[in-house]
Amino acid sequence: VQLQASGGGLVQAGGSLRLSCEGSVNIMNINSVGWYRQSPGKQREVVAEITSGDSKNYADSVKGRFTISKDNAENTVYLQMDSLKPEDTAVYYCHARIVTSFGQIYDYWGQGTQVTVSS
């Protein structure tokens, strides 16, 4: 599975960005796809994820501001980020997890995309 992330950039606080993650396989066959982020000196943290059943989970810090969605026809997952804050500045990574019927877990990562929010 290959993941191609795009959409990062520089934005002022209060602004919006939309990240895209395009998968090389049918994302309907992927158990969950989501976004993580990592800022300097901090551990990578989950931002949002969406399951094959369309369940969505968000980090508390982004609830009400970020929205994750997917387009199965385009094999793409989106992260709409509104009301951005300087603390949202980080490298954002697309992540996919496949769990086989035998319980094996496979994690895949896209390349990071930089999001910078200026105050």
mmCIF file of C-alpha atoms in Angstrom:
data_model
loop_
_atom_site.group_PDB
_atom_site.id
_atom_site.type_symbol
_atom_site.label_atom_id
_atom_site.label_comp_id
_atom_site.label_asym_id
_atom_site.label_seq_id
_atom_site.Cartn_x
_atom_site.Cartn_y
_atom_site.Cartn_z
ATOM 1 C CA VAL A 1 0.000 0.000 0.000
ATOM 2 C CA GLN A 2 1.354 3.376 -0.974
ATOM 3 C CA LEU A 3 -0.027 6.606 0.395
ATOM 4 C CA GLN A 4 0.454 9.966 -1.278
ATOM 5 C CA ALA A 5 -0.169 12.946 0.965
ATOM 6 C CA SER A 6 -0.600 16.513 -0.191
ATOM 7 C CA GLY A 7 -2.138 19.822 0.785
ATOM 8 C CA GLY A 8 0.121 21.223 3.466
ATOM 9 C CA GLY A 9 1.295 24.797 3.502
ATOM 10 C CA LEU A 10 1.536 28.054 5.386
ATOM 11 C CA VAL A 11 -1.600 29.697 6.719
ATOM 12 C CA GLN A 12 -2.456 32.363 9.242
ATOM 13 C CA ALA A 13 -4.165 31.492 12.502
ATOM 14 C CA GLY A 14 -7.878 31.088 11.961
ATOM 15 C CA GLY A 15 -7.373 29.931 8.407
ATOM 16 C CA SER A 16 -8.081 26.611 6.740
ATOM 17 C CA LEU A 17 -6.242 23.904 4.861
ATOM 18 C CA ARG A 18 -7.301 20.588 3.374
ATOM 19 C CA LEU A 19 -4.975 17.616 3.338
ATOM 20 C CA SER A 20 -5.421 14.733 0.912
ATOM 21 C CA CYS A 21 -4.166 11.174 1.156
ATOM 22 C CA GLU A 22 -4.506 9.043 -1.941
ATOM 23 C CA GLY A 23 -4.050 5.306 -1.585
ATOM 24 C CA SER A 24 -2.692 2.913 -4.170
ATOM 25 C CA VAL A 25 -5.351 0.348 -3.304
ATOM 26 C CA ASN A 26 -9.082 0.404 -2.747
ATOM 27 C CA ILE A 27 -9.424 2.137 0.606
ATOM 28 C CA MET A 28 -12.636 0.227 1.242
ATOM 29 C CA ASN A 29 -10.352 -2.737 1.949
ATOM 30 C CA ILE A 30 -8.367 -0.814 4.553
ATOM 31 C CA ASN A 31 -9.535 -1.091 8.146
ATOM 32 C CA SER A 32 -8.677 2.497 9.015
ATOM 33 C CA VAL A 33 -7.044 5.503 7.415
ATOM 34 C CA GLY A 34 -6.068 8.591 9.258
ATOM 35 C CA TRP A 35 -3.704 11.400 9.980
ATOM 36 C CA TYR A 36 -0.970 11.744 12.553
ATOM 37 C CA ARG A 37 1.211 14.735 13.230
ATOM 38 C CA GLN A 38 4.574 15.387 14.740
ATOM 39 C CA SER A 39 6.110 18.659 15.798
ATOM 40 C CA PRO A 40 9.756 19.156 16.829
ATOM 41 C CA GLY A 41 10.588 17.551 20.130
ATOM 42 C CA LYS A 42 7.244 15.815 20.415
ATOM 43 C CA GLN A 43 6.018 12.325 19.749
ATOM 44 C CA ARG A 44 3.882 11.551 16.767
ATOM 45 C CA GLU A 45 0.221 11.776 17.748
ATOM 46 C CA VAL A 46 -2.994 10.726 16.108
ATOM 47 C CA VAL A 47 -5.122 13.566 14.786
ATOM 48 C CA ALA A 48 -8.077 11.811 13.188
ATOM 49 C CA GLU A 49 -8.986 8.482 11.688
ATOM 50 C CA ILE A 50 -11.837 6.973 9.761
ATOM 51 C CA THR A 51 -12.660 3.292 9.587
ATOM 52 C CA SER A 52 -13.962 1.181 6.747
ATOM 53 C CA GLY A 53 -17.337 1.434 8.448
ATOM 54 C CA ASP A 54 -17.112 5.237 8.414
ATOM 55 C CA SER A 55 -16.590 5.613 12.142
ATOM 56 C CA LYS A 56 -14.567 8.718 12.882
ATOM 57 C CA ASN A 57 -12.300 9.502 15.783
ATOM 58 C CA TYR A 58 -10.586 12.767 16.592
ATOM 59 C CA ALA A 59 -7.990 13.950 19.031
ATOM 60 C CA ASP A 60 -9.549 16.178 21.678
ATOM 61 C CA SER A 61 -7.383 19.071 20.533
ATOM 62 C CA VAL A 62 -8.959 19.133 17.069
ATOM 63 C CA LYS A 63 -12.565 18.204 17.762
ATOM 64 C CA GLY A 64 -14.943 20.710 16.256
ATOM 65 C CA ARG A 65 -12.243 22.165 14.023
ATOM 66 C CA PHE A 66 -11.036 19.264 11.856
ATOM 67 C CA THR A 67 -13.155 16.957 9.740
ATOM 68 C CA ILE A 68 -12.011 13.686 8.211
ATOM 69 C CA SER A 69 -13.798 12.220 5.219
ATOM 70 C CA LYS A 70 -13.169 9.791 2.412
ATOM 71 C CA ASP A 71 -14.015 9.328 -1.222
ATOM 72 C CA ASN A 72 -14.008 5.616 -1.948
ATOM 73 C CA ALA A 73 -14.237 6.158 -5.691
ATOM 74 C CA GLU A 74 -11.050 8.220 -5.586
ATOM 75 C CA ASN A 75 -9.318 6.079 -2.929
ATOM 76 C CA THR A 76 -8.684 9.315 -1.087
ATOM 77 C CA VAL A 77 -9.069 10.463 2.493
ATOM 78 C CA TYR A 78 -9.311 14.146 3.303
ATOM 79 C CA LEU A 79 -8.631 16.164 6.412
ATOM 80 C CA GLN A 80 -10.369 19.525 6.413
ATOM 81 C CA MET A 81 -8.687 21.741 8.966
ATOM 82 C CA ASP A 82 -10.507 24.905 9.996
ATOM 83 C CA SER A 83 -9.827 27.504 12.681
ATOM 84 C CA LEU A 84 -6.180 26.570 12.609
ATOM 85 C CA LYS A 85 -4.010 27.493 15.568
ATOM 86 C CA PRO A 86 -0.241 27.928 15.807
ATOM 87 C CA GLU A 87 -0.118 24.778 17.921
ATOM 88 C CA ASP A 88 -1.394 22.822 14.921
ATOM 89 C CA THR A 89 1.961 23.436 13.262
ATOM 90 C CA ALA A 90 3.533 20.063 12.546
ATOM 91 C CA VAL A 91 4.404 17.565 9.877
ATOM 92 C CA TYR A 92 1.258 15.631 9.078
ATOM 93 C CA TYR A 93 1.456 11.972 8.067
ATOM 94 C CA CYS A 94 -1.148 9.840 6.406
ATOM 95 C CA HIS A 95 -1.527 6.404 7.974
ATOM 96 C CA ALA A 96 -3.349 3.242 6.967
ATOM 97 C CA ARG A 97 -3.881 0.080 8.950
ATOM 98 C CA ILE A 98 -4.875 -3.308 7.613
ATOM 99 C CA VAL A 99 -5.891 -6.077 9.964
ATOM 100 C CA THR A 100 -6.032 -9.511 8.385
ATOM 101 C CA SER A 101 -8.531 -12.212 9.250
ATOM 102 C CA PHE A 102 -5.669 -13.828 11.184
ATOM 103 C CA GLY A 103 -5.235 -10.753 13.328
ATOM 104 C CA GLN A 104 -2.024 -9.569 11.721
ATOM 105 C CA ILE A 105 -1.635 -5.805 11.720
ATOM 106 C CA TYR A 106 0.042 -3.935 8.900
ATOM 107 C CA ASP A 107 0.730 -0.212 9.196
ATOM 108 C CA TYR A 108 1.559 1.994 6.245
ATOM 109 C CA TRP A 109 2.736 5.604 6.208
ATOM 110 C CA GLY A 110 2.748 8.297 3.588
ATOM 111 C CA GLN A 111 5.373 10.956 3.332
ATOM 112 C CA GLY A 112 4.840 13.897 5.629
ATOM 113 C CA THR A 113 3.375 17.192 4.593
ATOM 114 C CA GLN A 114 4.272 20.341 6.498
ATOM 115 C CA VAL A 115 1.534 22.480 7.988
ATOM 116 C CA THR A 116 2.635 25.817 9.412
ATOM 117 C CA VAL A 117 0.218 28.149 11.155
ATOM 118 C CA SER A 118 1.471 31.651 11.833
ATOM 119 C CA SER A 119 0.137 33.772 14.669
#
